[in-house]
Coordinates of C-alpha atoms and ligand atoms in Angstrom, one line a residue:
X980 CA 89.2 101.7 54.9
X981 CA 88.7 104.0 51.9
X982 CA 91.3 102.9 49.3
X983 CA 93.0 106.3 49.0
X984 CA 93.9 106.3 52.7
X985 CA 95.8 103.0 52.6
X986 CA 99.5 103.6 53.1
X987 CA 102.2 101.2 51.8
X988 CA 104.0 101.5 55.1
X989 CA 100.9 100.2 56.9
X990 CA 100.9 97.1 54.6
X991 CA 104.6 96.7 54.8
X992 CA 104.5 96.4 58.6
X993 CA 102.2 93.4 58.3
X994 CA 104.3 91.6 55.7
X995 CA 107.0 89.0 56.7
X996 CA 109.7 91.6 55.8
X997 CA 112.2 88.9 54.8
X998 CA 112.8 90.4 51.3
X999 CA 112.8 86.8 50.0
X1000 CA 111.6 88.0 46.5
X1001 CA 109.2 85.0 46.1
X1002 CA 106.5 87.6 45.1
X1003 CA 108.8 88.7 42.2
X1004 CA 109.5 92.0 43.7
X1005 CA 112.9 93.4 44.9
X1006 CA 111.8 93.6 48.5
X1007 CA 108.7 93.7 50.8
X1008 CA 108.4 97.5 50.5
X1009 CA 108.2 97.3 46.7
X1010 CA 105.5 94.6 47.0
X1011 CA 103.5 96.8 49.5
X1012 CA 103.7 99.8 47.1
X1013 CA 102.5 97.7 44.2
X1014 CA 99.8 96.1 46.3
X1015 CA 98.3 99.4 47.3
X1016 CA 98.5 100.5 43.6
X1017 CA 96.7 97.3 42.6
X1018 CA 99.6 96.2 40.4
X1019 CA 100.0 92.9 42.2
X1020 CA 97.9 90.4 44.2
X1021 CA 98.2 89.7 47.9
X1022 CA 98.4 85.9 47.2
X1023 CA 101.8 86.4 45.4
X1024 CA 103.4 86.7 48.9
X1025 CA 103.4 83.0 49.3
X1026 CA 105.0 83.0 52.8
X1027 CA 102.2 85.2 54.0
X1028 CA 99.6 83.0 52.3
X1029 CA 101.0 79.6 53.3
X1030 CA 102.8 79.9 56.7
X1031 CA 100.5 79.6 59.7
X1032 CA 102.4 82.1 61.7
X1033 CA 101.4 84.8 59.2
X1034 CA 97.7 83.9 59.0
X1035 CA 96.5 86.7 61.3
X1036 CA 98.6 89.3 59.3
X1037 CA 97.2 87.9 56.0
X1038 CA 93.7 88.4 57.3
X1039 CA 94.5 91.9 58.6
X1040 CA 96.0 93.0 55.3
X1041 CA 93.0 91.6 53.4
X1042 CA 90.6 93.5 55.7
X1043 CA 92.5 96.6 54.7
X1044 CA 92.7 96.1 51.0
X1045 CA 89.5 94.3 50.2
X1046 CA 87.1 96.1 47.8
X1047 CA 84.5 98.5 49.3
X1048 CA 81.9 96.8 47.1
X1049 CA 81.8 93.1 47.4
X1050 CA 82.6 91.1 44.2
X1051 CA 79.7 88.9 43.3
X1052 CA 79.9 86.1 40.7
X1053 CA 77.1 85.0 38.4
X1054 CA 78.1 81.8 36.6
X1055 CA 77.0 79.4 34.0
X1056 CA 79.3 76.6 32.8
X1057 CA 82.7 78.1 32.0
X1058 CA 81.4 81.7 31.8
X1059 CA 81.7 83.7 35.0
X1060 CA 80.5 87.3 35.2
X1061 CA 82.0 89.3 38.1
X1062 CA 80.0 92.3 39.3
X1063 CA 81.0 94.9 41.9
X1064 CA 84.5 94.4 43.3
X1065 CA 84.9 98.2 43.2
X1066 CA 87.3 100.2 45.4
X1067 CA 86.6 103.8 44.7
X1068 CA 83.8 106.3 44.2
X1069 CA 85.6 108.2 41.5
X1070 CA 87.3 106.5 38.6
X1071 CA 90.2 109.0 38.6
X1072 CA 91.1 107.9 42.2
X1073 CA 92.2 104.5 41.0
X1074 CA 90.2 102.7 38.3
X1075 CA 86.8 100.9 38.1
X1076 CA 87.2 97.2 38.0
X1077 CA 84.3 95.1 36.6
X1078 CA 82.3 96.5 33.7
X1079 CA 78.6 96.0 34.2
X1080 CA 77.3 93.0 32.3
X1081 CA 74.3 93.7 30.0
X1082 CA 71.4 91.3 30.0
X1083 CA 68.7 91.1 27.4
X1084 CA 65.3 89.9 28.6
X1085 CA 63.0 87.2 27.3
X1086 CA 59.7 86.2 29.0
X1087 CA 57.5 83.1 29.3
X1088 CA 54.7 84.6 27.2
X1089 CA 56.9 85.0 24.1
X1090 CA 56.7 82.4 21.4
X1091 CA 59.6 79.9 21.1
X1092 CA 60.8 81.5 18.0
X1093 CA 60.9 84.9 19.5
X1094 CA 62.8 83.6 22.6
X1095 CA 65.3 81.8 20.3
X1096 CA 65.8 84.9 18.1
X1097 CA 66.4 87.2 21.1
X1098 CA 68.8 84.7 22.7
X1099 CA 70.7 84.2 19.5
X1100 CA 70.8 88.0 19.0
X1101 CA 72.3 88.4 22.4
X1102 CA 74.9 85.8 21.9
X1103 CA 75.9 87.0 18.4
X1104 CA 76.0 90.7 19.2
X1105 CA 79.5 91.7 18.5
X1106 CA 81.3 94.8 17.3
X1107 CA 85.0 95.3 17.3
X1108 CA 86.2 98.8 18.3
X1109 CA 89.9 99.6 18.6
X1110 CA 90.6 95.9 19.1
X1111 CA 88.0 95.4 21.9
X1112 CA 85.0 93.2 21.3
X1113 CA 81.8 95.0 22.4
X1114 CA 79.3 92.4 23.4
X1115 CA 76.2 91.5 25.5
X1116 CA 76.6 89.2 28.4
X1117 CA 73.5 87.4 29.8
X1118 CA 69.9 86.5 29.5
X1119 CA 67.2 87.7 32.0
X1120 CA 64.3 85.3 31.9
X1121 CA 61.1 86.9 33.2
X1122 CA 58.0 85.1 34.5
X1123 CA 55.1 87.1 33.1
X1124 CA 52.5 84.2 33.2
X1125 CA 53.3 83.4 36.8
X1126 CA 52.9 79.8 35.8
X1127 CA 55.9 77.6 36.9
X1128 CA 55.4 75.2 33.9
X1129 CA 55.7 78.0 31.4
X1130 CA 58.7 79.4 33.2
X1131 CA 60.4 76.0 33.1
X1132 CA 59.7 75.6 29.4
X1133 CA 61.2 79.1 28.8
X1134 CA 64.3 78.4 30.9
X1135 CA 64.8 75.1 28.9
X1136 CA 64.6 76.9 25.6
X1137 CA 67.1 79.5 26.7
X1138 CA 69.5 76.8 28.1
X1139 CA 69.3 74.8 24.8
X1140 CA 70.2 77.9 22.7
X1141 CA 72.9 79.6 24.6
X1142 CA 75.7 79.1 27.1
X1143 CA 75.4 82.7 28.4
X1144 CA 74.7 83.2 32.2
X1145 CA 71.1 83.6 33.3
X1146 CA 69.1 85.7 35.6
X1147 CA 65.8 84.3 36.8
X1148 CA 63.1 87.0 37.4
X1149 CA 60.0 86.5 39.4
X1150 CA 58.8 87.8 42.8
X1151 CA 57.2 84.3 43.4
X1152 CA 59.6 81.9 45.2
X1153 CA 58.0 78.8 43.7
X1154 CA 58.7 80.1 40.2
X1155 CA 62.3 80.9 41.0
X1156 CA 62.7 77.5 42.5
X1157 CA 61.3 75.9 39.3
X1158 CA 64.0 77.7 37.3
X1159 CA 66.8 76.9 39.8
X1160 CA 66.0 73.2 39.6
X1161 CA 67.3 73.3 36.0
X1162 CA 70.4 75.2 36.8
X1163 CA 71.7 73.2 39.8
X1164 CA 75.4 73.4 38.8
X1165 CA 75.4 77.1 38.0
X1166 CA 75.0 80.4 39.8
X1167 CA 72.2 82.3 38.1
X1168 CA 71.2 85.6 39.7
X1169 CA 67.9 85.3 41.5
X1170 CA 65.7 88.4 41.0
X1171 CA 64.4 89.4 43.4
X1172 CA 63.9 89.6 47.2
X1173 CA 61.4 92.1 48.4
X1174 CA 60.0 93.1 51.8
X1175 CA 57.2 90.5 51.4
X1176 CA 59.2 87.5 50.1
X1177 CA 62.8 87.9 51.4
X1178 CA 62.6 85.0 53.8
X1179 CA 61.7 82.4 51.1
X1180 CA 64.1 84.0 48.6
X1181 CA 66.9 83.8 51.2
X1182 CA 66.3 80.0 51.7
X1183 CA 66.5 79.5 47.9
X1184 CA 69.7 81.6 47.7
X1185 CA 71.4 79.5 50.4
X1186 CA 70.1 76.2 49.1
X1187 CA 71.2 76.7 45.5
X1188 CA 74.2 78.9 46.4
X1189 CA 73.1 81.7 44.1
X1190 CA 73.4 85.4 44.4
X1191 CA 70.2 87.3 45.2
X1192 CA 69.0 90.7 44.0
X1193 CA 67.2 92.9 46.5
X1194 CA 64.4 95.0 45.0
X1195 CA 62.9 98.0 46.8
X1196 CA 61.9 100.6 44.2
X1197 CA 62.2 104.2 45.4
X1198 CA 62.5 103.2 49.0
X1199 CA 66.1 103.2 50.3
X1200 CA 65.2 102.6 53.9
X1201 CA 63.3 99.5 52.7
X1202 CA 66.3 98.4 50.7
X1203 CA 68.5 98.7 53.7
X1204 CA 66.0 96.8 56.0
X1205 CA 65.7 93.9 53.5
X1206 CA 69.5 93.8 53.0
X1207 CA 70.1 93.6 56.7
X1208 CA 67.6 90.8 57.1
X1209 CA 69.2 88.9 54.3
X1210 CA 72.7 89.3 55.8
X1211 CA 71.5 88.3 59.2
X1212 CA 69.9 85.2 57.7
X1213 CA 73.2 84.2 56.2
X1214 CA 73.0 85.4 52.5
X1215 CA 76.3 86.9 51.5
X1216 CA 76.1 87.6 47.8
X1217 CA 73.5 90.4 47.2
X1218 CA 72.8 92.8 44.4
X1219 CA 71.0 96.0 45.2
X1220 CA 68.2 97.3 43.0
X1221 CA 66.8 100.6 44.2
X1222 CA 64.4 100.7 41.2
X1223 CA 64.9 102.2 37.8
X1224 CA 62.6 105.1 36.9
X1225 CA 62.7 107.0 33.6
X1226 CA 61.5 110.5 32.6
X1227 CA 61.4 112.8 35.6
X1228 CA 62.1 109.8 37.9
X1229 CA 65.5 109.1 36.4
X1230 CA 67.2 111.5 38.9
X1231 CA 65.8 109.5 41.8
X1232 CA 67.4 106.3 40.4
X1233 CA 70.8 108.1 39.8
X1234 CA 70.7 109.6 43.3
X1235 CA 70.1 106.2 44.8
X1236 CA 73.0 104.6 43.0
X1237 CA 75.3 107.4 43.9
X1238 CA 74.2 107.2 47.6
X1239 CA 74.8 103.5 47.7
X1240 CA 78.3 103.7 46.3
X1241 CA 79.1 106.7 48.5
X1242 CA 78.1 104.9 51.6
X1243 CA 80.1 101.8 50.6
X1244 CA 83.3 103.6 49.5
X1245 CA 83.5 106.8 51.6
X1246 CA 81.5 105.8 54.7
X1247 CA 82.5 102.1 54.7
X1248 CA 79.0 101.0 55.6
X1249 CA 78.9 97.3 55.0
X1250 CA 75.1 97.3 54.4
X1251 CA 75.8 99.2 51.1
X1252 CA 78.9 97.3 50.1
X1253 CA 77.2 95.3 47.4
X1254 CA 77.0 95.6 43.6
X1255 CA 73.9 97.4 42.2
X1256 CA 71.7 96.8 39.3
X1257 CA 69.5 98.8 37.0
X1258 CA 66.6 97.9 34.7
X1259 CA 66.4 100.5 31.9
X1260 CA 63.8 98.2 30.2
X1261 CA 61.3 99.7 32.6
X1262 CA 61.0 102.5 30.0
X1263 CA 58.9 100.0 28.0
X1264 CA 56.4 99.8 30.9
X1265 CA 56.6 103.3 32.4
X1266 CA 56.6 105.6 29.4
X1267 CA 53.6 106.5 27.3
X1268 CA 54.2 106.9 23.6
X1269 CA 55.5 104.9 20.7
X1270 CA 58.4 102.3 20.5
X1271 CA 60.9 105.0 19.4
X1272 CA 60.2 107.1 22.6
X1273 CA 60.4 104.0 24.8
X1274 CA 63.7 102.8 23.3
X1275 CA 65.1 106.3 23.5
X1276 CA 64.3 106.5 27.2
X1277 CA 65.8 103.1 27.7
X1278 CA 69.0 104.2 26.1
X1279 CA 69.1 107.4 28.1
X1280 CA 68.5 105.5 31.3
X1281 CA 71.2 102.9 30.5
X1282 CA 73.8 105.5 29.7
X1283 CA 73.0 107.5 32.8
X1284 CA 73.3 104.4 35.0
X1285 CA 76.6 103.2 33.5
X1286 CA 78.2 106.5 34.4
X1287 CA 76.6 106.4 37.9
X1288 CA 78.0 103.2 39.4
X1289 CA 75.5 100.6 38.2
X1290 CA 77.0 97.1 38.3
X1291 CA 74.5 95.2 36.0
X1292 CA 71.9 96.3 33.4
X1293 CA 68.8 94.6 32.1
X1294 CA 67.7 95.8 28.6
X1295 CA 64.8 95.0 26.2
X1296 CA 65.6 96.9 23.0
X1297 CA 67.5 95.0 20.3
X1298 CA 68.1 98.1 18.2
X1299 CA 71.8 98.7 17.4
X1300 CA 71.4 102.5 18.1
X1301 CA 70.4 101.6 21.7
X1302 CA 72.9 98.8 22.4
X1303 CA 76.0 99.9 20.6
X1304 CA 76.5 103.3 22.3
X1305 CA 76.0 101.8 25.8
X1306 CA 78.5 99.0 25.2
X1307 CA 81.0 101.5 23.9
X1308 CA 80.3 103.9 26.9
X1309 CA 80.8 101.0 29.3
X1310 CA 84.1 100.1 27.6
X1311 CA 85.3 103.7 28.0
X1312 CA 84.3 104.1 31.6
X1313 CA 85.9 100.8 32.6
X1314 CA 89.3 101.3 31.0
X1315 CA 92.1 102.0 33.5
X1316 CA 92.8 105.7 33.5
X1317 CA 96.4 105.0 34.8
X1318 CA 97.4 103.1 31.7
X1319 CA 97.3 104.3 28.1
X1320 CA 95.4 101.9 26.0
X1321 CA 97.9 100.1 23.8
X1322 CA 98.3 97.3 21.2
X1323 CA 101.0 94.7 21.1
X1324 CA 104.3 95.9 19.5
X1325 CA 104.8 93.8 16.4
X1326 CA 105.2 93.9 12.6
X1327 CA 101.8 94.1 10.9
X1328 CA 101.7 92.8 7.3
X1329 CA 99.3 94.9 5.2
X1330 CA 98.2 93.4 1.8
X1331 CA 100.8 91.4 0.0
X1332 CA 104.1 93.2 0.5
X1333 CA 107.3 92.1 -1.3
X1334 CA 111.0 92.6 -0.4
X1335 CA 110.9 96.2 -1.7
X1336 CA 107.7 97.4 -0.1
X1337 CA 107.8 100.3 2.4
X1338 CA 108.0 99.8 6.1
X1339 CA 106.1 102.4 8.0
X1340 CA 106.5 103.0 11.7
X1341 CA 103.9 104.0 14.3
X1342 CA 103.4 104.0 18.1
X1343 CA 101.5 101.3 20.0
X1344 CA 98.8 103.8 21.2
X1345 CA 95.6 102.0 20.3
X1346 CA 93.9 104.9 18.5
X1347 CA 97.0 105.9 16.5
X1348 CA 97.5 102.3 15.5
X1349 CA 94.0 101.8 14.2
X1350 CA 94.0 105.2 12.4
X1351 CA 97.3 104.5 10.6
X1352 CA 96.6 100.8 9.8
X1353 CA 93.1 101.7 8.6
X1354 CA 94.4 104.5 6.3
X1355 CA 97.0 102.1 4.8
X1356 CA 94.6 99.2 4.4
X1357 CA 91.9 101.3 2.9
X1358 CA 94.5 102.7 0.4
X1359 CA 95.4 99.1 -0.5
X1360 CA 99.1 99.8 -0.1
X1361 CA 101.1 96.6 0.2
X1362 CA 103.5 97.3 3.0
X1363 CA 104.7 96.6 6.5
X1364 CA 103.7 98.6 9.6
X1365 CA 106.2 98.4 12.5
X1366 CA 104.4 99.0 15.8
X1367 CA 107.0 100.3 18.3
X1368 CA 106.4 100.0 22.0
X1369 CA 105.9 103.6 23.3
X1370 CA 104.2 102.5 26.5
X1371 CA 100.9 103.3 24.8
X1372 CA 101.6 106.9 24.1
X1373 CA 100.7 108.6 20.8
X1374 CA 103.5 109.6 18.4
X1375 CA 103.8 113.3 19.4
X1376 CA 103.6 112.6 23.1
X1377 CA 106.0 109.6 22.9
X1378 CA 108.5 111.8 21.0
X1379 CA 108.3 114.6 23.5
X1380 CA 108.5 112.2 26.5
X1381 CA 111.4 110.2 25.0
X1382 CA 109.3 107.1 24.7
X1383 CA 110.3 106.4 21.1
X1384 CA 113.5 104.6 22.1
X1385 CA 115.8 103.2 19.4
X1386 CA 116.2 99.9 21.4
X1387 CA 112.4 99.4 21.1
X1388 CA 112.7 99.7 17.3
X1389 CA 115.5 97.0 17.4
X1390 CA 113.4 94.7 19.6
X1391 CA 110.5 94.6 17.3
X1392 CA 112.7 94.4 14.1
X1393 CA 114.5 91.4 15.6
X1394 CA 111.5 89.7 16.9
X1395 CA 109.5 90.0 13.7
X1396 CA 112.4 88.9 11.4
X1397 CA 111.9 92.1 9.3
X1398 CA 115.5 92.0 8.0
X1399 CA 114.7 88.7 6.2
X1400 CA 111.4 90.1 4.8
X1401 CA 112.8 93.2 3.0
X1402 CA 116.0 93.8 1.1
X1403 CA 116.2 97.5 1.8
X1404 CA 116.9 99.0 5.2
X1405 CA 114.6 101.9 5.2
X1406 CA 112.1 102.9 7.9
X1407 CA 109.5 105.6 7.3
X1408 CA 108.7 107.4 10.5
X1409 CA 105.8 109.9 11.1
X1410 CA 106.8 113.6 10.7
X1411 CA 105.8 114.2 14.3
X1412 CA 108.7 112.0 15.4
X1413 CA 111.2 113.7 13.1
X1414 CA 113.5 114.7 15.9
X1415 CA 114.3 111.0 16.7
X1416 CA 115.4 110.1 13.2
X1417 CA 119.1 110.7 13.7
X1418 CA 119.2 108.7 17.0
X1419 CA 117.3 105.8 15.5
X1420 CA 119.5 105.7 12.4
X1421 CA 122.7 105.8 14.4
X1422 CA 121.5 103.1 16.8
X1423 CA 120.0 100.5 14.4
X1424 CA 121.8 101.3 11.2
X1425 CA 118.7 101.6 9.0
X1426 CA 118.0 104.7 7.0
X1427 CA 115.2 106.6 8.7
X1428 CA 113.0 108.7 6.4
X1429 CA 110.7 111.3 7.8
X1430 CA 107.3 110.6 6.2
X1431 CA 103.9 112.4 6.3
X1432 CA 102.6 113.9 9.5
X1433 CA 99.2 112.5 8.8
X1434 CA 98.5 108.9 7.8
X1435 CA 96.0 110.1 5.2
X1436 CA 98.9 111.5 3.3
X1437 CA 100.6 108.1 3.0
X1438 CA 99.1 107.2 -0.4
X1439 CA 100.5 110.4 -2.0
X1440 CA 103.9 109.7 -0.2
X1441 CA 104.0 106.1 -1.7
X1442 CA 103.2 107.4 -5.1
X1443 CA 105.4 110.4 -5.3
X1444 CA 108.3 109.9 -2.8
X1445 CA 108.8 106.2 -2.1
X1446 CA 110.1 105.2 -5.6
X1447 CA 112.8 107.9 -5.5
X1448 CA 113.8 107.0 -2.0
X1449 CA 114.1 103.3 -2.9
X1450 CA 116.0 103.9 -6.1
X1451 CA 118.4 106.2 -4.2
X1452 CA 119.0 103.5 -1.6
X1453 CA 119.5 100.8 -4.2
X1454 CA 122.1 102.8 -6.1
X1455 CA 124.0 103.5 -2.8
X1456 CA 123.9 99.9 -1.8
X1457 CA 124.7 98.0 -5.0
Ligands
SF4_1510 S1 107.2 87.2 49.0 FE1 106.4 88.4 50.8 S2 108.1 88.3 52.2 FE2 109.0 87.8 50.3 S3 109.7 89.7 49.4 FE3 107.6 89.4 48.7 S4 106.4 90.5 50.1 FE4 108.3 90.2 51.1

C-alpha cells in the first residue's frame, strides 16, 4: 500500500505483542511506530523473524512495508550499487532512499589509452563538499563495433583498470553474453532488452543472475509489454528505460519517468515497480551543433532526470562543469528531509594551538561547522573548535529551540579531554547564542564569553579582544 497510508496500529496487530524488547524498543507499539517511520528494520524483531509460528505475520508485514519500487543490486567484487528501493513519490512525504549511480561510458571503438583514461577519470573523480564525497559510480561499456571479440577486449581493459561495477551495453545477445562470460561472479547490469530481443536477454539474465534493463524509447505501452513478458518468463530484477530525449523531447522523458513512479507509488501497479534509468549522453547523438552545446544539453537532461525520479544515469562528458553540479544535485535531493545534516560533536584542533589558545564553540549543523572552521583555518588562527551536539540545528535555531544544552557542552569537553589541553577555562560562544551564556557558565563552571556573531569576525576578535580576556582570566585565577 502507499507508504503514507500505513498505520502503526496495523503493523502492531501483526507483531508478537510480547513487549520482550529484543528489538531494542520499549514495547511492540514503539517498534511499530519506528518501523513505519523507517527508523528501524523489520528483522530487528527477532521472534517474528525466527519463530515459525510468526512466519505468516512476518510475510504480511513485509508485504505492507516493502518499497513501492523494487531495490535492484548491481555488483562487482565488494562494491554493491543499490538502485530503486523507493517508497514515495514526493521526497517530503518521507525521504528518497538510493541516490542514482552515475556511469561514464566507454566503447569498443575507443583506443586502449582512451578507455583507460576514461576509466581512471571515473574512478578518481572526487570532490568533498560539506564532508560528503561526491563521486562517480560505474562504467557503461558500449558495443559500437558489434564485434564480440572487440567487446571482450574492451571489457578486459576496463576490468584490469578499475574495480567499479559495470554495465554491458548492446542490443545483440551474443555480445552481451561475451561480456558476461568475463564477469561470472558479479552482477553487471545488462542493457538492454527490447521488443525484438527480450526472450534471449531474459535467458542471459536468468543464467548469469544479472539485472536487466528494458529499453522502449518513447513507447510506454511497449515498455509495459516487454516488462510483463520478462516478469512472466521469471526475470525479477528489471530497470526501466523509457528513452532519453533532449531538446524539445526532454519533456517526454520527464513525463515518462514521472508516470512510472506515480503508477508504482500511488497506484501500486507492480509492472511499474522497478527502478528507472536515463541516458543523458544521448545529447551527443541527438543534438546538432558543437561539443559545448551537446555537453550543455547532457547536463540539462541529467539534472532534469535526477529531480524526476531517475534511478541510474549514463553520461559521456568528462567536463567538471557537467559532472560536479549533477553529483551535488543528487546529493541534495537524496538527503533525508526529516534529519538536519550534521557532523560529529567533537573537539577540532585547528593549526597548532597551545595551552592558552582560544576555544571557540559552534553547533554541529554541517553548513555552520564548515563555514566556521573554514573561516578560522583560512585565518590561520591556532585554536580549538568545540562542536556541540545541537541535533544538527544551526546556532540561532538551536538557541531558540533549546538545543544548545549545557550537558552537551560537558559531554564533548569530557570526551575530548579539553581540560588537559588548555590551562584557561574560557569558551567563546557565537553572539547568536548569547542568551545561553549564563546557563552554560553555571552548569559547567567555565567562563563563557560572547564572541562575534559572524565567524568572519573571528580574526579581529582574536587580535583585539582575546589577549585582554585571557589576561583578565589569568589575573583572577593566579
Ligand atoms: S522484539 Fe518484537 S515482540 Fe519483542 S518488543 Fe520488539 S517488536 Fe515486540
